[in-house]
Amino acid sequence: MMQPKGIYALWYRESKVFARQRSRVISSIANPLLWFAFVGGGIGSVVSIEGINYQTFIYPGVLMQAVIFSSIFYGVYIVWDKRIDFLKEVIVSPMSRTSIFIGKVLGGSTETTIQTVILLLIAIALSAAGLMHGINLNPLTLLLTFIILSITTAGMASVGLILGSQMESPEGFELVISFVIFPLFFLSGALYPINNLPPWLAPLTLLDPATYAVDALRATLLGTSTFPMALDIAVITAFTALMITIGTQAFKKMKI
Amino acid sequence: MYVIETEDLTKRYNGLVAVDGLSLKVGEGEIFGLLGPNGAGKTTTLLMLTTLVQPTSGTARVSGFDVVREPDRVRGSIGIVFQEFSTDEMLTGYENLKLHGWLYDMPKQLREERIKEALSLVELTGRKDDLVKKYSGGMRRRLEIARGVIHHPKVLFLDEPTIGLDPQSRDRVWKFIKDLAVKEGITVIITTHYMEEADRLCDRLAIIDHGKIVVLDSPEKLKRDLGGDIVRLKAERPDVGALKALGFVRNVGECGGELCLTVEDANEHLQEILDVAGKVNSVEVHSPTLDDVFIHHTGRAIRDELNEEGSWQK
């Protein structure tokens, strides 16, 4: 059962609170910029991949970095929610657990979407100024990029919420970073192409759902890819659907 | 028709019985108190009635709905004020209430009307656009009570509503709760360990100990039923047996290292008591309070079990 007004309420709360926490707003804007400028610019000065400038090559990867880090962090955040007890107010309302979960996913997606939109605007500006080359930016590719990012963001926010709903205190945070966020990000091919990896590493990248999102973004924005676009989209959609299903169940069993 | 009806309601946690065969009925518009010491099972009872915890056995109906089979409908018909604050401090008072209206799917016009009424009832109209983190504890508690009633619940649950509040704030919160029950006809279920709170607010109350109802009645009746005055003695080596043997002594209990006697017509018999008690350091005679009722029925004082912060574990 879905309750649109209640889902809107949850989204409203998340975005209001986000907008009022200036440190979160600043870091969520600065974070991807730093990756792009320092990692892209630094490594890009010595490396180019498949004839593409490295900074351009990792641009889709930086988008994915924003998605993975901020969505999952957001989800794990409900550990604090449990502490400040606002979650109780929601849990005792007539809202179904499915609605609560969807509302939280939408709330988390907003923050991530703000970051990715800023990154897209920067790419548009840099390309227009002639400082960045080889990125196909037109209404169609932007729309497609936006869709790929939205699906992936919903899946990653769900991963965070599932982890957060199982955690009793913020102490498990470090584990989430080491064993969930870093592997998802570094194995996704965000920073390097996955076609020539050593045999022990290649299979691992194939298990990472983010790999397919990065591949789809690269296909859209750079015109280079490893898998067919249809496969990419199918994998990330299935991943997100699965995570939302598991997340709804996790919320039903969550103890407060 | 009863608004709350439980039968043999029981909750076990890993073999430990938190609530043990609780059966009670609460009528419409009643302010009903659950009074008891730490770990007596008050909060667990509340969590079961509000569908947040599943009973191990027994049944409970709230506003006519079964808490296990129709939890969503139960949740739609109740309001809750938790022991810990559960408003969002990064939102304003008004935003918290608006959010609540959305969660309970209230039509816009009704929502705005009820928010306005509730804010004026708890005297927060002037502060409604301030962030909640700027509120004092008493203001925040009042906001949460307002929030608990804007969707017109049949039952309002209050879990230790005045814990941690200063005496003035406490008085005001009590006044709001009373007003609510009278003006809105809402049934109020309140858990507390403050005797004064239970005495001032409740139409009826159940004293709960070890998950069971020890006694249930109106505060006046409970006090009257002790049938006498309370004599509080500090004696060096009191002869409890001899005191109990006195015909006019109805009960002898211990309260905080002193003896509490329930005595028929204490003024008449005080000298005889002192004669039997041995060397007495201090003595005090007063009419029964709920403290005395509690001591009478459980054999000990509730405040002996309070921890420092005055909070109870669930």
XYZ file of C-alpha atoms in Angstrom:
570
model
C 0.000 0.000 0.000
C 1.403 3.399 -1.021
C 0.513 6.676 0.678
C 1.608 9.530 -1.604
C 1.047 12.298 0.928
C 3.061 10.503 3.581
C 5.838 9.723 1.093
C 5.894 13.406 0.197
C 6.112 14.258 3.917
C 9.209 12.087 4.323
C 10.841 13.553 1.233
C 9.994 17.068 2.434
C 11.564 16.420 5.808
C 14.758 14.984 4.314
C 15.277 17.856 1.908
C 14.436 20.563 4.470
C 16.828 19.093 6.987
C 19.505 18.646 4.316
C 19.143 22.258 3.150
C 19.464 23.510 6.735
C 22.628 21.553 7.479
C 25.062 23.824 5.709
C 28.073 21.584 6.305
C 26.344 18.710 4.512
C 25.411 20.930 1.579
C 28.949 22.290 1.237
C 30.655 18.909 1.500
C 28.253 17.293 -0.945
C 29.117 19.942 -3.528
C 32.842 20.088 -2.788
C 33.384 16.322 -2.657
C 32.884 15.392 -6.323
C 34.652 18.577 -7.417
C 37.759 17.532 -5.518
C 37.761 14.079 -7.099
C 37.304 15.541 -10.513
C 39.911 18.281 -10.152
C 42.610 16.488 -8.168
C 42.336 12.833 -9.159
C 41.268 13.561 -12.722
C 43.611 16.500 -13.166
C 46.561 14.894 -11.385
C 46.510 11.455 -12.976
C 45.267 12.985 -16.216
C 48.540 14.881 -16.549
C 50.431 11.612 -17.097
C 47.823 9.151 -18.368
C 45.394 8.902 -21.213
C 43.178 5.896 -21.885
C 42.171 4.657 -25.319
C 43.114 8.035 -26.698
C 40.783 9.765 -24.265
C 42.175 12.282 -21.819
C 42.041 10.731 -18.317
C 40.068 13.568 -16.828
C 37.412 13.029 -19.460
C 37.639 9.254 -19.060
C 36.896 9.289 -15.322
C 34.127 11.854 -15.584
C 31.426 9.121 -15.572
C 33.325 7.526 -12.695
C 33.178 10.740 -10.688
C 29.421 10.837 -11.247
C 29.285 7.289 -9.883
C 31.496 8.297 -6.957
C 28.944 10.935 -5.985
C 26.119 8.408 -6.294
C 27.745 5.608 -4.289
C 29.185 7.704 -1.475
C 26.343 10.079 -0.807
C 23.473 7.598 -1.316
C 24.933 4.935 0.933
C 26.044 7.415 3.573
C 22.570 8.887 3.530
C 20.981 5.486 4.110
C 23.260 4.572 6.957
C 22.238 7.903 8.452
C 19.009 6.427 9.796
C 21.131 5.061 12.631
C 21.126 8.663 13.879
C 17.468 8.936 13.028
C 16.835 6.090 15.423
C 18.760 7.974 18.063
C 16.951 11.257 17.735
C 13.758 9.237 17.590
C 12.053 11.029 14.710
C 11.784 7.624 13.101
C 9.407 6.586 15.894
C 6.965 9.292 14.874
C 6.909 7.812 11.378
C 6.800 4.194 12.520
C 3.682 4.731 14.687
C 1.834 6.624 11.960
C -0.549 4.696 9.707
C 2.119 4.735 6.951
C 2.935 1.307 5.537
C 6.550 0.168 5.776
C 6.743 0.203 1.977
C 5.711 3.861 1.879
C 8.208 4.726 4.598
C 10.997 3.011 2.703
C 10.102 4.675 -0.613
C 9.912 8.075 1.095
C 13.371 7.579 2.564
C 14.803 6.459 -0.796
C 13.381 9.578 -2.481
C 14.757 11.776 0.295
C 18.236 10.326 -0.199
C 18.014 10.589 -3.961
C 17.478 14.336 -3.724
C 20.831 14.987 -2.115
C 22.617 12.803 -4.644
C 20.743 14.339 -7.556
C 21.826 17.822 -6.481
C 25.448 16.668 -6.617
C 25.181 14.998 -9.986
C 23.355 17.956 -11.513
C 26.167 20.237 -10.343
C 28.712 17.878 -11.927
C 26.764 17.881 -15.184
C 26.584 21.689 -15.200
C 30.351 21.843 -14.688
C 30.919 19.472 -17.605
C 28.668 21.627 -19.779
C 30.515 24.779 -18.741
C 33.996 23.276 -19.193
C 33.084 21.828 -22.587
C 31.651 25.142 -23.723
C 34.825 26.894 -22.596
C 36.938 24.395 -24.535
C 38.634 23.045 -21.402
C 37.141 19.565 -21.664
C 36.894 17.473 -24.814
C 35.150 14.378 -25.993
C 31.998 14.400 -23.836
C 28.775 14.144 -25.804
C 26.467 16.598 -24.158
C 23.099 17.106 -25.743
C 19.554 16.920 -24.394
C 19.264 13.232 -25.256
C 22.507 12.116 -23.598
C 21.787 14.306 -20.585
C 18.358 12.754 -20.201
C 19.760 9.248 -20.527
C 22.506 10.069 -18.012
C 19.916 11.375 -15.615
C 17.840 8.187 -15.926
C 20.840 5.899 -15.390
C 21.914 7.934 -12.357
C 18.399 7.959 -10.863
C 17.997 4.188 -11.074
C 21.447 3.595 -9.594
C 20.912 6.191 -6.860
C 17.665 4.534 -5.739
C 19.485 1.172 -5.548
C 22.463 2.564 -3.635
C 20.264 4.530 -1.200
C 18.399 1.268 -0.568
C 21.688 -0.505 0.187
C 22.474 2.214 2.734
C 19.016 2.029 4.311
C 19.197 -1.762 4.575
C 22.564 -1.492 6.346
C 21.350 1.363 8.540
C 18.200 -0.490 9.559
C 20.302 -3.431 10.772
C 22.756 -1.296 12.717
C 22.156 -0.374 16.326
C 24.848 2.265 16.672
C 27.039 4.372 14.384
C 30.113 2.306 15.297
C 29.601 0.028 12.304
C 30.135 2.973 10.004
C 33.817 2.254 9.321
C 32.965 -1.294 8.299
C 30.420 -0.016 5.812
C 33.019 2.263 4.264
C 35.682 -0.468 4.024
C 33.534 -3.389 2.983
C 30.689 -1.816 1.018
C 31.433 1.651 -0.287
C 35.095 1.200 -1.283
C 34.636 -2.163 -3.054
C 31.532 -0.934 -4.889
C 33.401 2.129 -6.068
C 36.890 0.795 -6.842
C 35.638 -2.370 -8.551
C 33.221 -0.447 -10.755
C 35.797 0.645 -13.318
C 35.112 4.231 -12.337
C 38.840 4.967 -12.308
C 40.197 2.467 -14.874
C 38.917 0.455 -17.853
C 37.944 -3.100 -16.919
C 38.854 -4.866 -20.191
C 42.504 -5.661 -19.379
C 42.362 -6.519 -15.696
C 44.332 -9.406 -14.138
C 42.284 -12.637 -13.991
C 41.725 -12.480 -10.197
C 40.260 -8.992 -10.421
C 38.092 -9.200 -13.539
C 35.356 -11.477 -12.128
C 34.978 -9.245 -9.100
C 34.214 -6.229 -11.256
C 31.523 -8.235 -13.026
C 29.790 -8.836 -9.686
C 29.661 -5.121 -8.888
C 26.366 -3.533 -10.033
C 28.074 -0.148 -10.229
C 30.251 -1.542 -13.072
C 27.213 -1.625 -15.328
C 26.119 1.861 -14.330
C 29.606 3.252 -15.103
C 29.605 1.352 -18.395
C 26.213 2.773 -19.351
C 27.347 6.287 -18.478
C 30.529 5.874 -20.515
C 28.548 4.567 -23.467
C 26.231 7.573 -23.245
C 28.730 10.337 -22.571
C 31.955 9.068 -24.182
C 30.696 6.610 -26.781
C 32.912 3.792 -25.455
C 31.676 0.737 -23.566
C 32.344 -2.882 -22.633
C 28.804 -4.291 -22.530
C 25.695 -3.640 -24.619
C 23.627 -0.755 -23.239
C 20.552 -2.988 -22.857
C 22.478 -5.340 -20.560
C 23.748 -2.438 -18.477
C 20.282 -0.996 -17.977
C 18.784 -4.434 -17.268
C 21.392 -5.184 -14.572
C 21.051 -1.878 -12.715
C 17.255 -1.963 -12.893
C 17.178 -5.516 -11.540
C 19.680 -4.554 -8.823
C 17.586 -1.566 -7.713
C 14.333 -3.538 -7.768
C 15.948 -6.259 -5.658
C 17.368 -3.756 -3.150
C 13.996 -2.007 -2.765
C 12.310 -5.356 -2.135
C 14.894 -6.387 0.456
C 14.792 -2.910 1.998
C 11.019 -2.972 2.460
C 11.343 -6.313 4.238
C 14.197 -4.991 6.375
C 12.051 -2.031 7.427
C 9.203 -4.332 8.387
C 11.512 -6.172 10.763
C 13.402 -3.157 11.987
C 13.526 -2.685 15.732
C 13.318 0.798 17.116
C -18.054 0.235 24.594
C -14.476 0.298 25.851
C -11.718 2.188 24.055
C -9.035 -0.095 25.436
C -9.679 -3.707 26.237
C -6.946 -6.205 27.028
C -7.235 -9.773 28.073
C -4.400 -11.784 29.539
C -1.933 -9.593 27.676
C 1.531 -11.090 28.130
C 5.013 -10.292 26.881
C 8.069 -12.445 27.459
C 11.606 -11.459 26.504
C 13.950 -14.468 26.466
C 12.077 -16.191 29.246
C 11.712 -12.999 31.278
C 8.117 -11.960 31.830
C 7.784 -8.210 31.284
C 3.996 -8.094 31.255
C 2.130 -10.923 32.926
C -1.506 -11.572 32.034
C -2.698 -7.984 32.026
C -6.470 -7.544 31.738
C -7.986 -4.092 31.811
C -10.764 -1.999 30.327
C -10.664 1.737 29.795
C -13.715 3.770 28.848
C -14.176 6.778 26.605
C -12.839 10.143 27.800
C -11.071 8.596 30.774
C -7.597 9.583 31.930
C -6.115 6.272 32.912
C -2.748 5.891 34.608
C -0.271 3.041 34.668
C 1.803 3.582 37.768
C 4.752 1.461 38.721
C 8.457 1.218 39.418
C 11.364 0.518 37.134
C 10.822 -2.501 34.899
C 7.250 -2.979 36.099
C 6.090 -3.392 32.496
C 4.443 -0.019 31.888
C 6.337 0.901 28.764
C 6.116 -2.622 27.352
C 2.353 -2.477 27.840
C 2.263 0.846 26.021
C 4.387 -0.490 23.164
C 2.030 -3.457 22.748
C -1.055 -1.233 22.755
C 0.550 1.000 20.116
C 1.483 -2.034 17.915
C 5.229 -1.423 18.188
C 5.793 -4.647 20.113
C 3.998 -7.940 19.476
C 2.397 -9.593 22.497
C 3.606 -13.113 23.310
C 0.042 -14.115 24.165
C -3.309 -12.636 25.061
C -5.296 -10.028 23.159
C -5.629 -6.273 23.113
C -8.141 -4.093 21.300
C -7.634 -0.361 20.872
C -10.574 1.736 19.576
C -12.167 -1.544 18.627
C -9.259 -2.827 16.519
C -7.069 -5.789 17.324
C -3.435 -4.730 17.801
C -2.065 -7.848 16.117
C -4.507 -8.301 13.246
C -5.283 -4.641 12.433
C -2.154 -2.694 13.433
C -2.549 -0.071 10.677
C -6.070 0.796 11.818
C -4.966 0.930 15.439
C -2.143 3.279 14.473
C -4.551 5.507 12.571
C -6.753 5.934 15.627
C -4.148 6.770 18.262
C -1.713 9.523 19.127
C 1.503 8.963 21.047
C 3.885 11.112 22.997
C 7.059 9.159 23.627
C 9.279 9.401 26.642
C 12.147 10.607 24.434
C 11.589 13.599 22.190
C 10.596 12.586 18.687
C 10.110 15.922 16.962
C 12.722 16.898 14.393
C 14.826 19.684 15.819
C 15.944 20.866 12.385
C 12.329 21.686 11.503
C 10.140 24.426 12.948
C 7.291 23.660 15.310
C 4.784 24.314 12.569
C 6.636 22.125 10.057
C 6.642 19.246 12.509
C 2.878 19.520 12.851
C 2.332 19.869 9.102
C 4.431 16.761 8.498
C 2.296 14.912 11.003
C -0.854 15.988 9.140
C 0.582 14.568 5.938
C 1.574 11.291 7.571
C -2.024 10.900 8.777
C -3.390 11.915 5.384
C -5.443 14.862 6.664
C -7.179 17.165 4.182
C -5.390 20.517 3.933
C -8.064 22.782 5.365
C -8.775 20.555 8.341
C -5.051 20.156 8.946
C -4.411 23.915 9.084
C -7.430 24.452 11.307
C -6.366 21.756 13.764
C -2.749 22.923 13.830
C -3.897 26.425 14.698
C -6.154 25.146 17.484
C -3.547 22.802 18.902
C -0.817 25.456 18.861
C -2.996 27.878 20.758
C -4.031 25.176 23.227
C -0.384 24.510 24.111
C 0.418 28.241 23.899
C 3.055 27.955 21.192
C 1.430 30.048 18.464
C 4.044 32.800 18.830
C 6.953 30.358 18.496
C 5.601 28.158 15.714
C 8.136 29.323 13.102
C 11.202 28.803 15.291
C 13.353 25.719 14.817
C 12.529 23.133 17.471
C 16.173 23.050 18.585
C 15.588 26.529 20.012
C 12.701 25.292 22.196
C 13.032 24.532 25.900
C 12.248 21.007 27.114
C 8.804 22.060 28.331
C 7.951 23.756 25.029
C 9.078 20.741 23.070
C 6.974 18.433 25.218
C 3.947 20.666 24.690
C 4.575 20.687 20.945
C 4.656 16.895 20.968
C 1.393 16.720 22.878
C -0.152 19.102 20.321
C 1.191 16.903 17.555
C -0.273 13.842 19.213
C -3.809 15.194 18.958
C -4.082 17.127 15.664
C -5.342 14.081 13.777
C -8.121 13.677 16.372
C -7.113 10.339 17.831
C -9.525 8.359 19.953
C -6.751 7.545 22.381
C -3.681 9.534 23.340
C -0.789 7.586 24.872
C 1.652 9.521 27.028
C 4.804 7.760 28.179
C 6.208 9.601 31.197
C 5.111 12.962 29.758
C 6.740 15.203 32.351
C 10.016 13.412 32.898
C 12.892 15.884 33.092
C 10.663 18.968 33.215
C 10.871 21.736 35.781
C 7.891 22.153 38.161
C 6.291 25.047 36.226
C 6.454 23.227 32.900
C 5.090 20.149 34.609
C 2.070 22.073 35.898
C 1.359 23.448 32.444
C 1.659 20.064 30.757
C -0.790 18.644 33.318
C -3.221 21.448 32.585
C -3.039 20.738 28.830
C -3.630 17.046 29.329
C -6.674 17.740 31.513
C -8.026 20.234 28.994
C -7.621 17.741 26.194
C -9.563 15.027 27.912
C -12.382 17.426 28.797
C -12.582 19.532 25.624
C -11.779 16.882 23.044
C -13.213 13.839 24.771
C -9.993 11.959 24.102
C -9.139 8.928 26.197
C -5.697 9.409 27.718
C -3.428 6.562 28.782
C -0.484 7.789 30.787
C 2.456 5.927 32.270
C 4.214 7.570 35.148
C 6.181 6.969 38.275
C 5.347 10.376 39.706
C 2.741 9.870 42.403
C 1.662 13.473 42.301
C 1.140 13.262 38.565
C -0.990 10.164 38.879
C -2.971 11.728 41.724
C -3.636 15.031 39.974
C -4.409 13.693 36.505
C -5.899 10.254 36.553
C -9.550 9.307 36.839
C -8.443 5.777 37.514
C -5.083 4.134 37.783
C -3.545 0.714 37.887
C -0.527 0.107 40.080
C 1.677 -2.320 38.216
C 4.458 -4.359 39.737
C 6.391 -7.216 38.132
C 4.165 -7.043 35.055
C 0.959 -7.534 37.021
C -1.821 -5.241 38.153
C -1.578 -5.001 41.916
C -4.609 -2.808 42.378
C -6.837 -0.694 40.129
C -9.173 2.146 41.127
C -9.556 5.906 41.361
C -6.822 7.674 43.359
C -9.378 8.813 45.966
C -10.745 5.318 46.440
C -7.280 3.797 46.660
C -6.302 6.245 49.375
C -9.591 5.889 51.237
C -9.332 2.096 51.156
C -6.235 2.202 53.280
C -8.745 3.002 56.008
C -6.787 5.271 58.262
C -3.891 7.629 58.720
C -0.257 7.071 57.996
C 2.235 7.115 60.826
C 5.836 7.317 59.779
C 8.334 6.280 62.420
C 12.067 6.359 62.692
C 12.819 3.939 65.499
C 16.157 2.479 66.571
C 15.124 -1.130 67.156
C 11.445 -1.306 66.348
C 9.463 -4.383 67.363
C 7.553 -4.934 64.124
C 5.749 -7.983 65.457
C 4.387 -6.101 68.461
C 3.298 -3.207 66.241
C 1.464 -5.572 63.928
C -0.269 -7.128 66.918
C -1.909 -3.812 67.851
C -5.602 -3.986 66.915
C -5.802 -0.552 65.294
C -2.665 -1.015 63.153
C -3.783 -2.210 59.747
C -0.471 -2.521 58.001
C 3.252 -2.141 58.641
C 5.572 -1.431 55.747
C 9.073 -0.158 55.215
C 9.724 3.072 53.407
C 13.227 4.376 52.945
C 14.612 2.964 56.171
C 11.613 4.081 58.183
C 8.438 2.306 59.198
C 5.134 3.247 57.630
C 2.087 2.235 59.641
C -1.486 2.448 58.491
C -3.422 3.278 61.615
C -7.111 3.810 62.402
C -7.495 7.204 64.032
C -3.818 7.879 64.584
C -4.264 10.820 66.967
C -6.108 8.620 69.408
C -3.562 5.787 69.366
C -0.258 7.580 68.870
C 0.954 7.135 72.467
C 0.320 3.383 72.452
C 2.268 3.052 69.205
C 5.195 4.963 70.620
C 5.169 2.780 73.725
C 5.452 -0.376 71.652
C 7.916 0.966 69.093
C 10.791 1.418 71.510
C 13.158 4.380 71.211
C 11.767 6.648 68.463
C 13.851 9.376 66.778
C 11.112 10.972 64.731
C 7.436 10.539 64.006
C 5.096 11.995 61.411
C 1.341 11.609 60.967
C -0.462 12.405 57.712
C -3.443 11.432 55.576
C -2.700 8.740 52.992
C -1.067 9.668 49.688
C -0.552 7.461 46.658
C 2.949 6.794 47.971
C 1.327 5.152 50.963
C -1.020 3.221 48.706
C 1.978 1.941 46.810
C 3.830 0.940 49.969
C 0.710 -0.714 51.300
C 0.288 -2.907 48.234
C 3.886 -3.670 47.307
C 5.572 -3.455 50.686
C 8.095 -0.857 49.480
C 8.348 2.742 48.314
C 8.453 3.538 44.623
C 11.110 6.195 45.021
C 13.532 3.689 46.545
C 13.886 2.194 43.104
C 14.365 5.396 41.175
C 17.758 5.769 39.658
C 19.533 9.075 39.630
C 18.074 10.600 36.498
C 14.632 9.452 37.486
C 14.339 7.515 34.260
C 13.188 3.977 33.823
C 14.526 1.279 31.619
C 12.068 -0.234 29.183
